[in-house]
Amino acid sequence: MVLSLVTMAVSAQTDSKTTQLLRGKTSVGTTQTHGTPLPGGKLSASPTSKKSSVKKAYEPVPEGGFMCRCIVENGDTFPIYQLPTLYVFKPLVFKNKKQEKFYWRTVRDVKRVLPLSYYIKDLIADTNDTLMTMSTKRERDKYMKAFEKRVYNGNKEEFGKLTLTQGMLLIRMVDRTCNATSYELIRAYLGGFKAGFYQMFAKMLGGDLKASFGSREEDAMVERIILLVESGQL
């Protein structure tokens, strides 16, 4: 039943989250840095030829090595690192065991739901790209009808494993990730009638497709958990 709360939220929007491999660019060419840091913070590096400013390094990275941006000054290679964000919050103080249990259950739910919210975000971006290639409303309507069926059948097993609490959390996190509520997304892609139908069904189960992130008191704690999870601190 939880699936009915979140399936149509899988019609989402926004840019795909991408992972970039940083490649070194210098005034004298591309530098590929190998190996793990040596004592003293130094790195073993193999700059490419200085003869071409566009020459690329094709030498494979050895096991245990990495690539990073570098600059070369006076023949010396200096690696450039972008340090990850480190979040520092005031330590949590639980009033009782029940409150502590609720926190760790929320951590579990966020870790379960967060990847799904980004999946929805990516799915919307792909859908928008496809719709942009279609010139007629009839063509777009036909595509969205098949899309709805494909998304439902392809995700009912995964989304069906969610608890009711996780399903309602996902609805709010869709708003956080996509800058639009699940109701708004369904209405935009499938029309007002279906949006109203799914909203009525959600209400019957205690949910609300119009729920926005921040509408619940615990969302402040959820945001904290999300930041810590994404930074690898939790």
JSON list of C-alpha atoms in Angstrom, two decimals:
[
{"chain": "A", "resi": 1, "resn": "MET", "atom": "CA", "xyz": [0.00, 0.00, 0.00]},
{"chain": "A", "resi": 2, "resn": "VAL", "atom": "CA", "xyz": [2.90, 2.31, 0.68]},
{"chain": "A", "resi": 3, "resn": "LEU", "atom": "CA", "xyz": [3.75, 2.04, -3.01]},
{"chain": "A", "resi": 4, "resn": "SER", "atom": "CA", "xyz": [0.65, 4.01, -3.92]},
{"chain": "A", "resi": 5, "resn": "LEU", "atom": "CA", "xyz": [1.94, 6.91, -1.81]},
{"chain": "A", "resi": 6, "resn": "VAL", "atom": "CA", "xyz": [5.26, 7.12, -3.56]},
{"chain": "A", "resi": 7, "resn": "THR", "atom": "CA", "xyz": [5.00, 5.57, -7.03]},
{"chain": "A", "resi": 8, "resn": "MET", "atom": "CA", "xyz": [3.78, 8.69, -8.76]},
{"chain": "A", "resi": 9, "resn": "ALA", "atom": "CA", "xyz": [6.37, 10.73, -6.92]},
{"chain": "A", "resi": 10, "resn": "VAL", "atom": "CA", "xyz": [8.79, 8.79, -9.09]},
{"chain": "A", "resi": 11, "resn": "SER", "atom": "CA", "xyz": [7.74, 11.21, -11.85]},
{"chain": "A", "resi": 12, "resn": "ALA", "atom": "CA", "xyz": [10.23, 13.87, -10.69]},
{"chain": "A", "resi": 13, "resn": "GLN", "atom": "CA", "xyz": [12.38, 16.80, -12.00]},
{"chain": "A", "resi": 14, "resn": "THR", "atom": "CA", "xyz": [15.83, 18.49, -11.86]},
{"chain": "A", "resi": 15, "resn": "ASP", "atom": "CA", "xyz": [19.40, 17.90, -12.99]},
{"chain": "A", "resi": 16, "resn": "SER", "atom": "CA", "xyz": [21.08, 14.53, -12.61]},
{"chain": "A", "resi": 17, "resn": "LYS", "atom": "CA", "xyz": [23.59, 14.35, -9.85]},
{"chain": "A", "resi": 18, "resn": "THR", "atom": "CA", "xyz": [26.93, 13.63, -11.47]},
{"chain": "A", "resi": 19, "resn": "THR", "atom": "CA", "xyz": [30.32, 12.49, -10.28]},
{"chain": "A", "resi": 20, "resn": "GLN", "atom": "CA", "xyz": [33.26, 14.24, -11.86]},
{"chain": "A", "resi": 21, "resn": "LEU", "atom": "CA", "xyz": [36.78, 12.93, -12.27]},
{"chain": "A", "resi": 22, "resn": "LEU", "atom": "CA", "xyz": [39.07, 15.90, -11.86]},
{"chain": "A", "resi": 23, "resn": "ARG", "atom": "CA", "xyz": [41.92, 16.02, -14.32]},
{"chain": "A", "resi": 24, "resn": "GLY", "atom": "CA", "xyz": [44.91, 18.24, -13.88]},
{"chain": "A", "resi": 25, "resn": "LYS", "atom": "CA", "xyz": [45.36, 21.28, -16.09]},
{"chain": "A", "resi": 26, "resn": "THR", "atom": "CA", "xyz": [48.45, 23.42, -16.02]},
{"chain": "A", "resi": 27, "resn": "SER", "atom": "CA", "xyz": [50.06, 26.07, -18.09]},
{"chain": "A", "resi": 28, "resn": "VAL", "atom": "CA", "xyz": [52.42, 23.48, -19.51]},
{"chain": "A", "resi": 29, "resn": "GLY", "atom": "CA", "xyz": [50.02, 20.55, -19.98]},
{"chain": "A", "resi": 30, "resn": "THR", "atom": "CA", "xyz": [48.01, 17.99, -18.11]},
{"chain": "A", "resi": 31, "resn": "THR", "atom": "CA", "xyz": [49.56, 16.40, -15.07]},
{"chain": "A", "resi": 32, "resn": "GLN", "atom": "CA", "xyz": [48.64, 12.97, -13.80]},
{"chain": "A", "resi": 33, "resn": "THR", "atom": "CA", "xyz": [49.56, 12.28, -10.20]},
{"chain": "A", "resi": 34, "resn": "HIS", "atom": "CA", "xyz": [50.02, 8.72, -9.03]},
{"chain": "A", "resi": 35, "resn": "GLY", "atom": "CA", "xyz": [50.46, 6.94, -5.78]},
{"chain": "A", "resi": 36, "resn": "THR", "atom": "CA", "xyz": [49.38, 7.55, -2.25]},
{"chain": "A", "resi": 37, "resn": "PRO", "atom": "CA", "xyz": [50.67, 10.54, -0.29]},
{"chain": "A", "resi": 38, "resn": "LEU", "atom": "CA", "xyz": [54.24, 10.09, 0.92]},
{"chain": "A", "resi": 39, "resn": "PRO", "atom": "CA", "xyz": [55.49, 11.12, 4.38]},
{"chain": "A", "resi": 40, "resn": "GLY", "atom": "CA", "xyz": [55.48, 14.86, 4.76]},
{"chain": "A", "resi": 41, "resn": "GLY", "atom": "CA", "xyz": [52.48, 15.28, 2.47]},
{"chain": "A", "resi": 42, "resn": "LYS", "atom": "CA", "xyz": [54.50, 14.88, -0.76]},
{"chain": "A", "resi": 43, "resn": "LEU", "atom": "CA", "xyz": [53.21, 13.02, -3.78]},
{"chain": "A", "resi": 44, "resn": "SER", "atom": "CA", "xyz": [54.87, 11.04, -6.47]},
{"chain": "A", "resi": 45, "resn": "ALA", "atom": "CA", "xyz": [53.97, 12.71, -9.77]},
{"chain": "A", "resi": 46, "resn": "SER", "atom": "CA", "xyz": [54.59, 12.21, -13.45]},
{"chain": "A", "resi": 47, "resn": "PRO", "atom": "CA", "xyz": [54.04, 15.46, -15.40]},
{"chain": "A", "resi": 48, "resn": "THR", "atom": "CA", "xyz": [53.46, 15.12, -19.11]},
{"chain": "A", "resi": 49, "resn": "SER", "atom": "CA", "xyz": [55.62, 16.65, -21.78]},
{"chain": "A", "resi": 50, "resn": "LYS", "atom": "CA", "xyz": [55.96, 20.43, -21.73]},
{"chain": "A", "resi": 51, "resn": "LYS", "atom": "CA", "xyz": [55.90, 20.58, -25.53]},
{"chain": "A", "resi": 52, "resn": "SER", "atom": "CA", "xyz": [52.12, 20.66, -25.85]},
{"chain": "A", "resi": 53, "resn": "SER", "atom": "CA", "xyz": [49.56, 22.53, -23.78]},
{"chain": "A", "resi": 54, "resn": "VAL", "atom": "CA", "xyz": [46.81, 20.11, -24.82]},
{"chain": "A", "resi": 55, "resn": "LYS", "atom": "CA", "xyz": [48.60, 16.81, -24.43]},
{"chain": "A", "resi": 56, "resn": "LYS", "atom": "CA", "xyz": [46.67, 14.37, -22.23]},
{"chain": "A", "resi": 57, "resn": "ALA", "atom": "CA", "xyz": [48.02, 11.74, -19.88]},
{"chain": "A", "resi": 58, "resn": "TYR", "atom": "CA", "xyz": [46.85, 8.29, -20.93]},
{"chain": "A", "resi": 59, "resn": "GLU", "atom": "CA", "xyz": [48.99, 6.33, -18.53]},
{"chain": "A", "resi": 60, "resn": "PRO", "atom": "CA", "xyz": [46.66, 4.22, -16.36]},
{"chain": "A", "resi": 61, "resn": "VAL", "atom": "CA", "xyz": [46.43, 5.03, -12.67]},
{"chain": "A", "resi": 62, "resn": "PRO", "atom": "CA", "xyz": [48.18, 2.30, -10.66]},
{"chain": "A", "resi": 63, "resn": "GLU", "atom": "CA", "xyz": [46.31, 0.36, -8.01]},
{"chain": "A", "resi": 64, "resn": "GLY", "atom": "CA", "xyz": [46.00, 2.45, -4.88]},
{"chain": "A", "resi": 65, "resn": "GLY", "atom": "CA", "xyz": [46.70, 5.65, -6.83]},
{"chain": "A", "resi": 66, "resn": "PHE", "atom": "CA", "xyz": [44.48, 8.57, -7.69]},
{"chain": "A", "resi": 67, "resn": "MET", "atom": "CA", "xyz": [44.18, 11.53, -10.03]},
{"chain": "A", "resi": 68, "resn": "CYS", "atom": "CA", "xyz": [43.96, 15.14, -8.97]},
{"chain": "A", "resi": 69, "resn": "ARG", "atom": "CA", "xyz": [44.35, 18.63, -10.37]},
{"chain": "A", "resi": 70, "resn": "CYS", "atom": "CA", "xyz": [47.86, 20.02, -10.28]},
{"chain": "A", "resi": 71, "resn": "ILE", "atom": "CA", "xyz": [49.76, 23.15, -11.15]},
{"chain": "A", "resi": 72, "resn": "VAL", "atom": "CA", "xyz": [53.37, 23.27, -12.27]},
{"chain": "A", "resi": 73, "resn": "GLU", "atom": "CA", "xyz": [55.54, 26.20, -11.23]},
{"chain": "A", "resi": 74, "resn": "ASN", "atom": "CA", "xyz": [59.22, 26.36, -12.03]},
{"chain": "A", "resi": 75, "resn": "GLY", "atom": "CA", "xyz": [59.30, 22.63, -12.70]},
{"chain": "A", "resi": 76, "resn": "ASP", "atom": "CA", "xyz": [57.65, 21.72, -9.39]},
{"chain": "A", "resi": 77, "resn": "THR", "atom": "CA", "xyz": [54.29, 19.94, -9.35]},
{"chain": "A", "resi": 78, "resn": "PHE", "atom": "CA", "xyz": [51.77, 21.00, -6.72]},
{"chain": "A", "resi": 79, "resn": "PRO", "atom": "CA", "xyz": [48.59, 18.95, -6.27]},
{"chain": "A", "resi": 80, "resn": "ILE", "atom": "CA", "xyz": [45.32, 20.78, -5.65]},
{"chain": "A", "resi": 81, "resn": "TYR", "atom": "CA", "xyz": [42.77, 19.17, -3.37]},
{"chain": "A", "resi": 82, "resn": "GLN", "atom": "CA", "xyz": [39.17, 20.10, -2.68]},
{"chain": "A", "resi": 83, "resn": "LEU", "atom": "CA", "xyz": [38.52, 19.12, 0.91]},
{"chain": "A", "resi": 84, "resn": "PRO", "atom": "CA", "xyz": [35.08, 17.68, 1.68]},
{"chain": "A", "resi": 85, "resn": "THR", "atom": "CA", "xyz": [32.68, 19.72, 3.77]},
{"chain": "A", "resi": 86, "resn": "LEU", "atom": "CA", "xyz": [32.81, 18.86, 7.45]},
{"chain": "A", "resi": 87, "resn": "TYR", "atom": "CA", "xyz": [29.62, 19.60, 9.35]},
{"chain": "A", "resi": 88, "resn": "VAL", "atom": "CA", "xyz": [29.77, 20.39, 13.04]},
{"chain": "A", "resi": 89, "resn": "PHE", "atom": "CA", "xyz": [26.56, 20.36, 15.05]},
{"chain": "A", "resi": 90, "resn": "LYS", "atom": "CA", "xyz": [25.82, 20.77, 18.69]},
{"chain": "A", "resi": 91, "resn": "PRO", "atom": "CA", "xyz": [25.91, 17.29, 20.30]},
{"chain": "A", "resi": 92, "resn": "LEU", "atom": "CA", "xyz": [22.51, 15.68, 20.67]},
{"chain": "A", "resi": 93, "resn": "VAL", "atom": "CA", "xyz": [21.17, 15.21, 24.17]},
{"chain": "A", "resi": 94, "resn": "PHE", "atom": "CA", "xyz": [18.34, 12.70, 24.42]},
{"chain": "A", "resi": 95, "resn": "LYS", "atom": "CA", "xyz": [15.78, 13.13, 27.17]},
{"chain": "A", "resi": 96, "resn": "ASN", "atom": "CA", "xyz": [15.05, 9.44, 27.31]},
{"chain": "A", "resi": 97, "resn": "LYS", "atom": "CA", "xyz": [15.57, 6.11, 25.56]},
{"chain": "A", "resi": 98, "resn": "LYS", "atom": "CA", "xyz": [12.43, 6.58, 23.49]},
{"chain": "A", "resi": 99, "resn": "GLN", "atom": "CA", "xyz": [13.78, 9.80, 21.98]},
{"chain": "A", "resi": 100, "resn": "GLU", "atom": "CA", "xyz": [17.14, 8.18, 21.26]},
{"chain": "A", "resi": 101, "resn": "LYS", "atom": "CA", "xyz": [15.43, 5.21, 19.61]},
{"chain": "A", "resi": 102, "resn": "PHE", "atom": "CA", "xyz": [13.38, 7.58, 17.44]},
{"chain": "A", "resi": 103, "resn": "TYR", "atom": "CA", "xyz": [16.56, 9.35, 16.29]},
{"chain": "A", "resi": 104, "resn": "TRP", "atom": "CA", "xyz": [18.33, 6.18, 15.21]},
{"chain": "A", "resi": 105, "resn": "ARG", "atom": "CA", "xyz": [15.18, 4.91, 13.51]},
{"chain": "A", "resi": 106, "resn": "THR", "atom": "CA", "xyz": [15.06, 8.20, 11.57]},
{"chain": "A", "resi": 107, "resn": "VAL", "atom": "CA", "xyz": [18.73, 7.74, 10.60]},
{"chain": "A", "resi": 108, "resn": "ARG", "atom": "CA", "xyz": [17.83, 4.30, 9.25]},
{"chain": "A", "resi": 109, "resn": "ASP", "atom": "CA", "xyz": [14.86, 5.68, 7.32]},
{"chain": "A", "resi": 110, "resn": "VAL", "atom": "CA", "xyz": [16.85, 8.56, 5.81]},
{"chain": "A", "resi": 111, "resn": "LYS", "atom": "CA", "xyz": [19.58, 6.19, 4.61]},
{"chain": "A", "resi": 112, "resn": "ARG", "atom": "CA", "xyz": [16.89, 4.00, 3.06]},
{"chain": "A", "resi": 113, "resn": "VAL", "atom": "CA", "xyz": [14.96, 6.80, 1.36]},
{"chain": "A", "resi": 114, "resn": "LEU", "atom": "CA", "xyz": [17.67, 9.28, 0.35]},
{"chain": "A", "resi": 115, "resn": "PRO", "atom": "CA", "xyz": [18.94, 7.26, -2.67]},
{"chain": "A", "resi": 116, "resn": "LEU", "atom": "CA", "xyz": [15.34, 6.88, -3.87]},
{"chain": "A", "resi": 117, "resn": "SER", "atom": "CA", "xyz": [14.78, 10.63, -3.80]},
{"chain": "A", "resi": 118, "resn": "TYR", "atom": "CA", "xyz": [17.82, 11.12, -6.03]},
{"chain": "A", "resi": 119, "resn": "TYR", "atom": "CA", "xyz": [16.63, 8.33, -8.30]},
{"chain": "A", "resi": 120, "resn": "ILE", "atom": "CA", "xyz": [13.36, 10.23, -8.72]},
{"chain": "A", "resi": 121, "resn": "LYS", "atom": "CA", "xyz": [15.29, 13.41, -9.42]},
{"chain": "A", "resi": 122, "resn": "ASP", "atom": "CA", "xyz": [17.34, 11.73, -12.14]},
{"chain": "A", "resi": 123, "resn": "LEU", "atom": "CA", "xyz": [14.26, 10.04, -13.60]},
{"chain": "A", "resi": 124, "resn": "ILE", "atom": "CA", "xyz": [12.54, 13.40, -14.02]},
{"chain": "A", "resi": 125, "resn": "ALA", "atom": "CA", "xyz": [15.55, 14.91, -15.72]},
{"chain": "A", "resi": 126, "resn": "ASP", "atom": "CA", "xyz": [15.62, 12.03, -18.22]},
{"chain": "A", "resi": 127, "resn": "THR", "atom": "CA", "xyz": [11.86, 12.31, -18.74]},
{"chain": "A", "resi": 128, "resn": "ASN", "atom": "CA", "xyz": [12.08, 16.05, -19.39]},
{"chain": "A", "resi": 129, "resn": "ASP", "atom": "CA", "xyz": [14.85, 15.50, -21.93]},
{"chain": "A", "resi": 130, "resn": "THR", "atom": "CA", "xyz": [12.70, 12.95, -23.76]},
{"chain": "A", "resi": 131, "resn": "LEU", "atom": "CA", "xyz": [9.58, 15.11, -23.73]},
{"chain": "A", "resi": 132, "resn": "MET", "atom": "CA", "xyz": [11.55, 18.01, -25.18]},
{"chain": "A", "resi": 133, "resn": "THR", "atom": "CA", "xyz": [12.19, 15.97, -28.31]},
{"chain": "A", "resi": 134, "resn": "MET", "atom": "CA", "xyz": [8.46, 15.46, -28.94]},
{"chain": "A", "resi": 135, "resn": "SER", "atom": "CA", "xyz": [6.64, 18.05, -31.02]},
{"chain": "A", "resi": 136, "resn": "THR", "atom": "CA", "xyz": [2.97, 17.19, -30.39]},
{"chain": "A", "resi": 137, "resn": "LYS", "atom": "CA", "xyz": [0.80, 16.85, -27.29]},
{"chain": "A", "resi": 138, "resn": "ARG", "atom": "CA", "xyz": [-0.54, 13.54, -28.57]},
{"chain": "A", "resi": 139, "resn": "GLU", "atom": "CA", "xyz": [2.97, 12.14, -28.77]},
{"chain": "A", "resi": 140, "resn": "ARG", "atom": "CA", "xyz": [3.79, 13.37, -25.26]},
{"chain": "A", "resi": 141, "resn": "ASP", "atom": "CA", "xyz": [0.56, 11.98, -23.80]},
{"chain": "A", "resi": 142, "resn": "LYS", "atom": "CA", "xyz": [1.23, 8.59, -25.37]},
{"chain": "A", "resi": 143, "resn": "TYR", "atom": "CA", "xyz": [4.74, 8.56, -23.97]},
{"chain": "A", "resi": 144, "resn": "MET", "atom": "CA", "xyz": [3.60, 9.55, -20.45]},
{"chain": "A", "resi": 145, "resn": "LYS", "atom": "CA", "xyz": [0.94, 6.83, -20.43]},
{"chain": "A", "resi": 146, "resn": "ALA", "atom": "CA", "xyz": [3.56, 4.19, -21.22]},
{"chain": "A", "resi": 147, "resn": "PHE", "atom": "CA", "xyz": [5.99, 5.88, -18.83]},
{"chain": "A", "resi": 148, "resn": "GLU", "atom": "CA", "xyz": [3.55, 5.68, -15.92]},
{"chain": "A", "resi": 149, "resn": "LYS", "atom": "CA", "xyz": [3.04, 1.96, -16.48]},
{"chain": "A", "resi": 150, "resn": "ARG", "atom": "CA", "xyz": [6.75, 1.30, -16.92]},
{"chain": "A", "resi": 151, "resn": "VAL", "atom": "CA", "xyz": [7.71, 3.20, -13.78]},
{"chain": "A", "resi": 152, "resn": "TYR", "atom": "CA", "xyz": [5.06, 1.45, -11.71]},
{"chain": "A", "resi": 153, "resn": "ASN", "atom": "CA", "xyz": [5.98, -2.06, -12.86]},
{"chain": "A", "resi": 154, "resn": "GLY", "atom": "CA", "xyz": [9.70, -1.39, -12.67]},
{"chain": "A", "resi": 155, "resn": "ASN", "atom": "CA", "xyz": [9.65, 0.00, -9.13]},
{"chain": "A", "resi": 156, "resn": "LYS", "atom": "CA", "xyz": [6.75, -1.64, -7.31]},
{"chain": "A", "resi": 157, "resn": "GLU", "atom": "CA", "xyz": [8.99, -4.26, -5.70]},
{"chain": "A", "resi": 158, "resn": "GLU", "atom": "CA", "xyz": [11.58, -1.76, -4.45]},
{"chain": "A", "resi": 159, "resn": "PHE", "atom": "CA", "xyz": [9.07, 0.86, -3.30]},
{"chain": "A", "resi": 160, "resn": "GLY", "atom": "CA", "xyz": [6.78, -1.80, -1.92]},
{"chain": "A", "resi": 161, "resn": "LYS", "atom": "CA", "xyz": [9.41, -2.63, 0.70]},
{"chain": "A", "resi": 162, "resn": "LEU", "atom": "CA", "xyz": [9.09, 0.81, 2.27]},
{"chain": "A", "resi": 163, "resn": "THR", "atom": "CA", "xyz": [7.24, 1.17, 5.53]},
{"chain": "A", "resi": 164, "resn": "LEU", "atom": "CA", "xyz": [4.41, 3.71, 5.78]},
{"chain": "A", "resi": 165, "resn": "THR", "atom": "CA", "xyz": [6.73, 6.07, 7.71]},
{"chain": "A", "resi": 166, "resn": "GLN", "atom": "CA", "xyz": [9.43, 5.76, 5.05]},
{"chain": "A", "resi": 167, "resn": "GLY", "atom": "CA", "xyz": [6.87, 6.36, 2.29]},
{"chain": "A", "resi": 168, "resn": "MET", "atom": "CA", "xyz": [5.67, 9.60, 3.91]},
{"chain": "A", "resi": 169, "resn": "LEU", "atom": "CA", "xyz": [9.28, 10.66, 4.48]},
{"chain": "A", "resi": 170, "resn": "LEU", "atom": "CA", "xyz": [10.03, 10.06, 0.80]},
{"chain": "A", "resi": 171, "resn": "ILE", "atom": "CA", "xyz": [7.11, 12.27, -0.20]},
{"chain": "A", "resi": 172, "resn": "ARG", "atom": "CA", "xyz": [8.61, 15.17, 1.77]},
{"chain": "A", "resi": 173, "resn": "MET", "atom": "CA", "xyz": [12.12, 14.46, 0.52]},
{"chain": "A", "resi": 174, "resn": "VAL", "atom": "CA", "xyz": [10.89, 14.58, -3.08]},
{"chain": "A", "resi": 175, "resn": "ASP", "atom": "CA", "xyz": [9.91, 18.19, -2.37]},
{"chain": "A", "resi": 176, "resn": "ARG", "atom": "CA", "xyz": [13.39, 18.84, -0.92]},
{"chain": "A", "resi": 177, "resn": "THR", "atom": "CA", "xyz": [15.20, 17.24, -3.86]},
{"chain": "A", "resi": 178, "resn": "CYS", "atom": "CA", "xyz": [12.99, 18.38, -6.74]},
{"chain": "A", "resi": 179, "resn": "ASN", "atom": "CA", "xyz": [11.70, 21.74, -5.45]},
{"chain": "A", "resi": 180, "resn": "ALA", "atom": "CA", "xyz": [8.12, 20.61, -6.02]},
{"chain": "A", "resi": 181, "resn": "THR", "atom": "CA", "xyz": [5.69, 18.50, -4.02]},
{"chain": "A", "resi": 182, "resn": "SER", "atom": "CA", "xyz": [4.65, 15.08, -5.25]},
{"chain": "A", "resi": 183, "resn": "TYR", "atom": "CA", "xyz": [1.16, 16.44, -5.90]},
{"chain": "A", "resi": 184, "resn": "GLU", "atom": "CA", "xyz": [2.52, 19.27, -8.08]},
{"chain": "A", "resi": 185, "resn": "LEU", "atom": "CA", "xyz": [4.66, 16.84, -10.05]},
{"chain": "A", "resi": 186, "resn": "ILE", "atom": "CA", "xyz": [1.81, 14.42, -10.68]},
{"chain": "A", "resi": 187, "resn": "ARG", "atom": "CA", "xyz": [-0.46, 17.26, -11.76]},
{"chain": "A", "resi": 188, "resn": "ALA", "atom": "CA", "xyz": [2.18, 18.65, -14.10]},
{"chain": "A", "resi": 189, "resn": "TYR", "atom": "CA", "xyz": [2.93, 15.32, -15.77]},
{"chain": "A", "resi": 190, "resn": "LEU", "atom": "CA", "xyz": [-0.32, 13.36, -15.52]},
{"chain": "A", "resi": 191, "resn": "GLY", "atom": "CA", "xyz": [-3.00, 15.99, -15.03]},
{"chain": "A", "resi": 192, "resn": "GLY", "atom": "CA", "xyz": [-5.20, 17.27, -12.23]},
{"chain": "A", "resi": 193, "resn": "PHE", "atom": "CA", "xyz": [-7.58, 14.29, -12.18]},
{"chain": "A", "resi": 194, "resn": "LYS", "atom": "CA", "xyz": [-4.87, 11.74, -11.42]},
{"chain": "A", "resi": 195, "resn": "ALA", "atom": "CA", "xyz": [-3.23, 14.11, -8.96]},
{"chain": "A", "resi": 196, "resn": "GLY", "atom": "CA", "xyz": [-6.51, 14.38, -7.08]},
{"chain": "A", "resi": 197, "resn": "PHE", "atom": "CA", "xyz": [-7.06, 10.61, -7.19]},
{"chain": "A", "resi": 198, "resn": "TYR", "atom": "CA", "xyz": [-3.62, 9.82, -5.76]},
{"chain": "A", "resi": 199, "resn": "GLN", "atom": "CA", "xyz": [-4.00, 12.55, -3.15]},
{"chain": "A", "resi": 200, "resn": "MET", "atom": "CA", "xyz": [-7.31, 11.05, -2.01]},
{"chain": "A", "resi": 201, "resn": "PHE", "atom": "CA", "xyz": [-5.72, 7.60, -1.82]},
{"chain": "A", "resi": 202, "resn": "ALA", "atom": "CA", "xyz": [-2.75, 9.00, 0.14]},
{"chain": "A", "resi": 203, "resn": "LYS", "atom": "CA", "xyz": [-5.09, 10.71, 2.61]},
{"chain": "A", "resi": 204, "resn": "MET", "atom": "CA", "xyz": [-6.84, 7.40, 3.23]},
{"chain": "A", "resi": 205, "resn": "LEU", "atom": "CA", "xyz": [-3.50, 5.96, 4.36]},
{"chain": "A", "resi": 206, "resn": "GLY", "atom": "CA", "xyz": [-2.60, 8.96, 6.49]},
{"chain": "A", "resi": 207, "resn": "GLY", "atom": "CA", "xyz": [-0.29, 10.58, 3.96]},
{"chain": "A", "resi": 208, "resn": "ASP", "atom": "CA", "xyz": [-0.34, 13.84, 2.04]},
{"chain": "A", "resi": 209, "resn": "LEU", "atom": "CA", "xyz": [1.16, 14.28, -1.44]},
{"chain": "A", "resi": 210, "resn": "LYS", "atom": "CA", "xyz": [1.09, 18.03, -0.89]},
{"chain": "A", "resi": 211, "resn": "ALA", "atom": "CA", "xyz": [3.42, 17.76, 2.10]},
{"chain": "A", "resi": 212, "resn": "SER", "atom": "CA", "xyz": [6.53, 19.90, 1.75]},
{"chain": "A", "resi": 213, "resn": "PHE", "atom": "CA", "xyz": [9.89, 19.35, 3.38]},
{"chain": "A", "resi": 214, "resn": "GLY", "atom": "CA", "xyz": [9.99, 21.32, 6.61]},
{"chain": "A", "resi": 215, "resn": "SER", "atom": "CA", "xyz": [6.28, 20.89, 7.28]},
{"chain": "A", "resi": 216, "resn": "ARG", "atom": "CA", "xyz": [7.02, 18.57, 10.19]},
{"chain": "A", "resi": 217, "resn": "GLU", "atom": "CA", "xyz": [8.92, 19.38, 13.34]},
{"chain": "A", "resi": 218, "resn": "GLU", "atom": "CA", "xyz": [11.31, 16.45, 12.88]},
{"chain": "A", "resi": 219, "resn": "ASP", "atom": "CA", "xyz": [12.40, 17.69, 9.43]},
{"chain": "A", "resi": 220, "resn": "ALA", "atom": "CA", "xyz": [15.05, 19.89, 11.05]},
{"chain": "A", "resi": 221, "resn": "MET", "atom": "CA", "xyz": [16.59, 16.72, 12.46]},
{"chain": "A", "resi": 222, "resn": "VAL", "atom": "CA", "xyz": [16.11, 14.96, 9.11]},
{"chain": "A", "resi": 223, "resn": "GLU", "atom": "CA", "xyz": [18.04, 17.74, 7.34]},
{"chain": "A", "resi": 224, "resn": "ARG", "atom": "CA", "xyz": [20.88, 17.37, 9.83]},
{"chain": "A", "resi": 225, "resn": "ILE", "atom": "CA", "xyz": [20.97, 13.61, 9.24]},
{"chain": "A", "resi": 226, "resn": "ILE", "atom": "CA", "xyz": [20.96, 14.09, 5.44]},
{"chain": "A", "resi": 227, "resn": "LEU", "atom": "CA", "xyz": [23.96, 16.44, 5.58]},
{"chain": "A", "resi": 228, "resn": "LEU", "atom": "CA", "xyz": [25.90, 14.05, 7.82]},
{"chain": "A", "resi": 229, "resn": "VAL", "atom": "CA", "xyz": [25.05, 11.02, 5.65]},
{"chain": "A", "resi": 230, "resn": "GLU", "atom": "CA", "xyz": [26.01, 12.78, 2.41]},
{"chain": "A", "resi": 231, "resn": "SER", "atom": "CA", "xyz": [29.32, 13.95, 3.89]},
{"chain": "A", "resi": 232, "resn": "GLY", "atom": "CA", "xyz": [30.14, 10.44, 5.11]},
{"chain": "A", "resi": 233, "resn": "GLN", "atom": "CA", "xyz": [30.01, 11.47, 8.77]},
{"chain": "A", "resi": 234, "resn": "LEU", "atom": "CA", "xyz": [27.10, 9.22, 9.68]}
]
